[in-house]
PDB file of C-alpha atoms in Angstrom:
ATOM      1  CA  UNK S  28       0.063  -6.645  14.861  1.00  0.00           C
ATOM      2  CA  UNK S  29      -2.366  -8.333  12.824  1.00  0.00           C
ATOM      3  CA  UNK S  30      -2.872 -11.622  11.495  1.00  0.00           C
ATOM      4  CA  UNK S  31      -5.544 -12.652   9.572  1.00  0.00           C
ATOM      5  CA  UNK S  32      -6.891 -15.047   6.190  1.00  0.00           C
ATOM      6  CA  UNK S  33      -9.149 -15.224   3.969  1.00  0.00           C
ATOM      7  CA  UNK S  34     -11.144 -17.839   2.215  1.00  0.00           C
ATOM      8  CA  UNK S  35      -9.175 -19.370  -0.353  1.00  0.00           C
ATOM      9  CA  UNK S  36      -5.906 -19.420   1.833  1.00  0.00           C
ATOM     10  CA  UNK S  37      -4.143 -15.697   1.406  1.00  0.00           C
ATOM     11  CA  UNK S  38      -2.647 -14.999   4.783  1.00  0.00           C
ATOM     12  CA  UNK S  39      -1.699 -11.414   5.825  1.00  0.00           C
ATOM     13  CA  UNK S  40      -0.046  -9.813   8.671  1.00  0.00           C
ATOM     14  CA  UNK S  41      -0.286  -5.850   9.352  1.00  0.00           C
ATOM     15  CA  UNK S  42       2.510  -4.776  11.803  1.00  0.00           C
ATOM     16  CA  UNK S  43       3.107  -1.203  12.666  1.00  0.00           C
ATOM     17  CA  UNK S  44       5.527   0.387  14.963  1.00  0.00           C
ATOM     18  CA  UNK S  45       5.411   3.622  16.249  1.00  0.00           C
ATOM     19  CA  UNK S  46       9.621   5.268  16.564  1.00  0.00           C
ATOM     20  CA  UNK S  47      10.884   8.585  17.869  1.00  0.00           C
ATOM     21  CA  UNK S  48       8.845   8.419  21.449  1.00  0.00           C
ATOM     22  CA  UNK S  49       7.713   5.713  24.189  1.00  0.00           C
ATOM     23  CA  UNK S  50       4.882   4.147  23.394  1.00  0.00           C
ATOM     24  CA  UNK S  51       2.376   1.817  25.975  1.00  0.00           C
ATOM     25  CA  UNK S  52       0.613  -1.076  24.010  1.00  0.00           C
ATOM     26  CA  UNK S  53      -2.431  -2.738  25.403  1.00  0.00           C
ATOM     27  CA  UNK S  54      -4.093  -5.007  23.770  1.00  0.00           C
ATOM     28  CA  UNK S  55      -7.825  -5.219  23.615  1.00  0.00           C
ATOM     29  CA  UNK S  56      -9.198  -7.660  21.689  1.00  0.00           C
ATOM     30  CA  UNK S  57      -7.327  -9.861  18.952  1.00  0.00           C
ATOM     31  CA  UNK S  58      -8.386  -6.772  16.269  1.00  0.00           C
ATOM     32  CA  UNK S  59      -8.141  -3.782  18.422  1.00  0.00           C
ATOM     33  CA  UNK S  60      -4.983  -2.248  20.364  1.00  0.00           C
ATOM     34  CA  UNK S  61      -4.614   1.211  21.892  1.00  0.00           C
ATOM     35  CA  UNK S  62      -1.148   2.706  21.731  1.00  0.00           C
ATOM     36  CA  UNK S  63      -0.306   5.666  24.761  1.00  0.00           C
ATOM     37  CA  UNK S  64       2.239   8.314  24.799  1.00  0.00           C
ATOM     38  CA  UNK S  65       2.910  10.549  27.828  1.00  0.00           C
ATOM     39  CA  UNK S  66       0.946  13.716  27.157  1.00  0.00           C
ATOM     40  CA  UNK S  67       2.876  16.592  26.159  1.00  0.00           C
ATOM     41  CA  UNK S  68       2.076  20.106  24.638  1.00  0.00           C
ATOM     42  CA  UNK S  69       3.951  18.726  21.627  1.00  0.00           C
ATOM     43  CA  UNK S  70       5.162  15.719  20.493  1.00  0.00           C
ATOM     44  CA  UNK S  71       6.741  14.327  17.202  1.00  0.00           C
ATOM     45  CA  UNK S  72       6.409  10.336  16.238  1.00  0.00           C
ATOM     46  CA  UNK S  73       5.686   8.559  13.306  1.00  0.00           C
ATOM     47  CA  UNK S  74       4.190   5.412  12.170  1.00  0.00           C
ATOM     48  CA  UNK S  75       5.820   2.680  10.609  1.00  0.00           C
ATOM     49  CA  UNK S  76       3.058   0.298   8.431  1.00  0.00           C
ATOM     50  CA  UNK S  77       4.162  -3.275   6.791  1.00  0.00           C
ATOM     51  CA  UNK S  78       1.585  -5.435   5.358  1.00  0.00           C
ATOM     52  CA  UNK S  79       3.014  -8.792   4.314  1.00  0.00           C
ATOM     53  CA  UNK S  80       0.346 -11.632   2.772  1.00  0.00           C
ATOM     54  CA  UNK S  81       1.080 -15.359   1.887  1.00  0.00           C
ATOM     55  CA  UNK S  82       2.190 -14.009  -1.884  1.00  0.00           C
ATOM     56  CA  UNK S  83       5.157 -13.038  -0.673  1.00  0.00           C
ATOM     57  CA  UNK S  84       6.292 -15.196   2.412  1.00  0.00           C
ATOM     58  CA  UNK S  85       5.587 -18.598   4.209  1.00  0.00           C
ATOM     59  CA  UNK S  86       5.535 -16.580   7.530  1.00  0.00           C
ATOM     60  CA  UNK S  87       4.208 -12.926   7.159  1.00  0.00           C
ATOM     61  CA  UNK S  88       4.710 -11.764  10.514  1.00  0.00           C
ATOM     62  CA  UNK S  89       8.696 -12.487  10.767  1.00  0.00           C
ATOM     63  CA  UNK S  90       8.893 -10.619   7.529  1.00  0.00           C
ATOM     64  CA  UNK S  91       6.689  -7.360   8.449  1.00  0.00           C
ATOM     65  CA  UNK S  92       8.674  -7.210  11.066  1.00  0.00           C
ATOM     66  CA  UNK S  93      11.849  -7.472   9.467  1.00  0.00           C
ATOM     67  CA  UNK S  94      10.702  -5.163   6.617  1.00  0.00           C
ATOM     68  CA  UNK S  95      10.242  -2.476   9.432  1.00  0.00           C
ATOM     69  CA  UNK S  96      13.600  -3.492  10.902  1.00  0.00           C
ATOM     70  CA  UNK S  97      14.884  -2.619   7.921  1.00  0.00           C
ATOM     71  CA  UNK S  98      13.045   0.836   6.860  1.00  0.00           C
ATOM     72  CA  UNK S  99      13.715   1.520  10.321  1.00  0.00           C
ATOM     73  CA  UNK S 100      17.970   0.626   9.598  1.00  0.00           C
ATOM     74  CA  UNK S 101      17.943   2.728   6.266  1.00  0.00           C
ATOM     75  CA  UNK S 102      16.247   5.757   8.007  1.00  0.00           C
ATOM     76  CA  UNK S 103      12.879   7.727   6.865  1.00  0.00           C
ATOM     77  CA  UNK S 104      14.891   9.985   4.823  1.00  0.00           C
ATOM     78  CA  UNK S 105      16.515   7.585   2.567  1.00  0.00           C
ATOM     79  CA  UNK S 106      13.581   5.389   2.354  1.00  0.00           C
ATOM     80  CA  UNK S 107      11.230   8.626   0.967  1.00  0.00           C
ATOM     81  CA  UNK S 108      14.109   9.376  -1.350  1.00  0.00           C
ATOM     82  CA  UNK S 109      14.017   6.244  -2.958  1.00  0.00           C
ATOM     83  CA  UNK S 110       9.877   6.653  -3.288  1.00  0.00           C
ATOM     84  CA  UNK S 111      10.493   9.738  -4.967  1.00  0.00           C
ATOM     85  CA  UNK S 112      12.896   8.833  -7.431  1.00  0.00           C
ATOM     86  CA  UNK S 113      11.097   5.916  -8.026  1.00  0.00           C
ATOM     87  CA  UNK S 114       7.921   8.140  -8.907  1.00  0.00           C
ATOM     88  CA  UNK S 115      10.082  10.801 -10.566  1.00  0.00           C
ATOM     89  CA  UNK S 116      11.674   8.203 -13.343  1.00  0.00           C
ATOM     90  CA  UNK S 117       7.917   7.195 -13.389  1.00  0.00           C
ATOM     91  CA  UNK S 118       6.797  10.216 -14.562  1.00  0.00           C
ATOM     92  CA  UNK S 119       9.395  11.586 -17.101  1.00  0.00           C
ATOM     93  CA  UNK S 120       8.235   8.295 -18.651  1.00  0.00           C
ATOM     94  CA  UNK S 121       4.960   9.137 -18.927  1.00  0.00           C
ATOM     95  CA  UNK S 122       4.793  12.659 -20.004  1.00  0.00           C
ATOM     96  CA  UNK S 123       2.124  13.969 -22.856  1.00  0.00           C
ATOM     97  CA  UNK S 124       0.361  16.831 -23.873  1.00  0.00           C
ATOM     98  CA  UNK S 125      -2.729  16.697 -25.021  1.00  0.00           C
ATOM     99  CA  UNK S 126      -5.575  19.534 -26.357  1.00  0.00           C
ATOM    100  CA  UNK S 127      -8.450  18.758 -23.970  1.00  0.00           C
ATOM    101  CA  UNK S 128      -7.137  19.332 -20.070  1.00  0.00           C
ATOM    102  CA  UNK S 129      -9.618  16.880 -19.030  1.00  0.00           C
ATOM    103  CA  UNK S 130      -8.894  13.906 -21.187  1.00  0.00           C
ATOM    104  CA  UNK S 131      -5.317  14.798 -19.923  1.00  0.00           C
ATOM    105  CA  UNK S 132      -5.858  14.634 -16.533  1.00  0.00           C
ATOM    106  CA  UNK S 133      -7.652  11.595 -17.267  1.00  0.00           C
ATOM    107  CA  UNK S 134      -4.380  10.298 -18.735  1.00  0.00           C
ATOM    108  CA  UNK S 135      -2.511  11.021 -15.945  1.00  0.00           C
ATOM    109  CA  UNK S 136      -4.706   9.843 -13.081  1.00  0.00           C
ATOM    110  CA  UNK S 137      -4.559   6.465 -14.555  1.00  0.00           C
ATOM    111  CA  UNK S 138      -0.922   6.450 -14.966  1.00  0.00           C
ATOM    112  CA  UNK S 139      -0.810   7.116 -11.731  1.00  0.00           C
ATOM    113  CA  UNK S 140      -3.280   4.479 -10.659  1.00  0.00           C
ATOM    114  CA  UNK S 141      -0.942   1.769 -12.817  1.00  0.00           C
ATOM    115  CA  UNK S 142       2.165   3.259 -11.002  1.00  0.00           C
ATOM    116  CA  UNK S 143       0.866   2.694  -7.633  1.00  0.00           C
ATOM    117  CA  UNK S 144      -0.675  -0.823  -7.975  1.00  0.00           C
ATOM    118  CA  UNK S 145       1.662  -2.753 -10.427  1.00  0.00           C
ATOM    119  CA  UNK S 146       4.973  -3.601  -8.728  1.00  0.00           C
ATOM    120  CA  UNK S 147       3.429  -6.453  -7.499  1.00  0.00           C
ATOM    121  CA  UNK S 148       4.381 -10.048  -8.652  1.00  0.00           C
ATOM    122  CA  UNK S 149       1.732 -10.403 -10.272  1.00  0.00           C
ATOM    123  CA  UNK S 150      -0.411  -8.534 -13.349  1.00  0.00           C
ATOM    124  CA  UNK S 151      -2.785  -6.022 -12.303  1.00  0.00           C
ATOM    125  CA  UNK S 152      -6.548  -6.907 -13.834  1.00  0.00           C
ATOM    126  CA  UNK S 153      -6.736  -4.607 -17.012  1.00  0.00           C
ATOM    127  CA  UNK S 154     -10.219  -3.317 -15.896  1.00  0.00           C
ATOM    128  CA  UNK S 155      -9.863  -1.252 -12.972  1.00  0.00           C
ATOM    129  CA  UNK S 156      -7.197  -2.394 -11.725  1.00  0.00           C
ATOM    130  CA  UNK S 157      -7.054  -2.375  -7.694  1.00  0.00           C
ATOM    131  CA  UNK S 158      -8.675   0.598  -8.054  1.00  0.00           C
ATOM    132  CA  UNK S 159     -12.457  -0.911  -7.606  1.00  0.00           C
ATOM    133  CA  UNK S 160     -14.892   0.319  -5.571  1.00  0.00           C
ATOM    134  CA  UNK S 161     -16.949  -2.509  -4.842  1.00  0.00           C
ATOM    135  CA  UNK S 162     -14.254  -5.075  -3.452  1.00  0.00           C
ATOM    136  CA  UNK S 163     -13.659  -6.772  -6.616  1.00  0.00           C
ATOM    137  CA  UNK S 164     -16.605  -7.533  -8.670  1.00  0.00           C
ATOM    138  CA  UNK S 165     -16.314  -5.992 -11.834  1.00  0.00           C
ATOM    139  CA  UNK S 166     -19.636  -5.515 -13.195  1.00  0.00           C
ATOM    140  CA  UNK S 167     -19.108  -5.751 -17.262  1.00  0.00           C
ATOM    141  CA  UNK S 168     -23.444  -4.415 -17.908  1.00  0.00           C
ATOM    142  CA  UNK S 169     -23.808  -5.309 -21.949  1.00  0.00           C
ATOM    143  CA  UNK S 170     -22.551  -8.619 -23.434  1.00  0.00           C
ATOM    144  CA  UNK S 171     -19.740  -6.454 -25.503  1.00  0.00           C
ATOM    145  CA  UNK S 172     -17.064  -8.966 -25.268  1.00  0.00           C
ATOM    146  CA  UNK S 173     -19.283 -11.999 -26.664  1.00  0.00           C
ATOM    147  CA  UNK S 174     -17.614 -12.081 -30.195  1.00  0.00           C
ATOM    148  CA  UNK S 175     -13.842 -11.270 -28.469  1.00  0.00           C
TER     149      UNK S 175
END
């Protein structure tokens, strides 16, 4: 678990939980944690993730944890199922066909860029999106929006 903030007051919490074998915690530091499993020619686990921030909750930690109570309740299965239909009503929403196959795929990488970053609360920035790679600062270079 991690619990962090940043300047301006967001709060976050990461919590992960490892199911479907033992797992030994120790803690190193207040950012770093080792997790140990008994060593075995094979072995089969998987990783549960929940980030929770401040946008969402007056105490992220209780509620990461209870959001991985609750995948955990409702099983991996169901959970994925519910992704996918999500993403398959997505897409027969968002089907074209267009002459150039680049300037298609272009088309659809962003549509899947907007699917994957805006069912937040809140509007996702029209230029870029989350999808900037330098933190974001978005860098506008000429003075086109002047006379908007």
């Amino acid at each position: 678990m991690i619990e962090d903030a940043f300047d301006g007051g967001l709060n976050f919490s990461v919590v992960c939980r490892v199911i479907k074998t033992p797992v030994k915690a120790d803690l190193i530091s207040g950012h770093n944690l080792t997790l140990q499993t008994e060593m075995l020619q094979k072995q089969y686990f998987q990783v549960l993730v929940a980030v929770v921030t401040s946008n969402e909750s007056g105490n992220t930690t209780d509620d990461a944890i209870k959001l991985l109570d609750s995948t955990e309740q409702k099983g991996l299965v169901k959970v994925r199922e519910a992704h996918q239909e999500w993403w398959d009503s997505f897409w027969k929403q968002s089907f074209v066909r267009l002459a150039d196959d680049y300037v298609e795929n272009i088309y659809y990488l962003r549509r899947y860029l907007m699917g994957s970053s805006s069912r937040g609360r809140y509007l996702v920035p029209f230029n870029g999106g989350l999808w900037v790679w330098n933190h974001d600062h978005r860098q506008w270079v000429t003075p086109h929006h002047w006379n908007t």
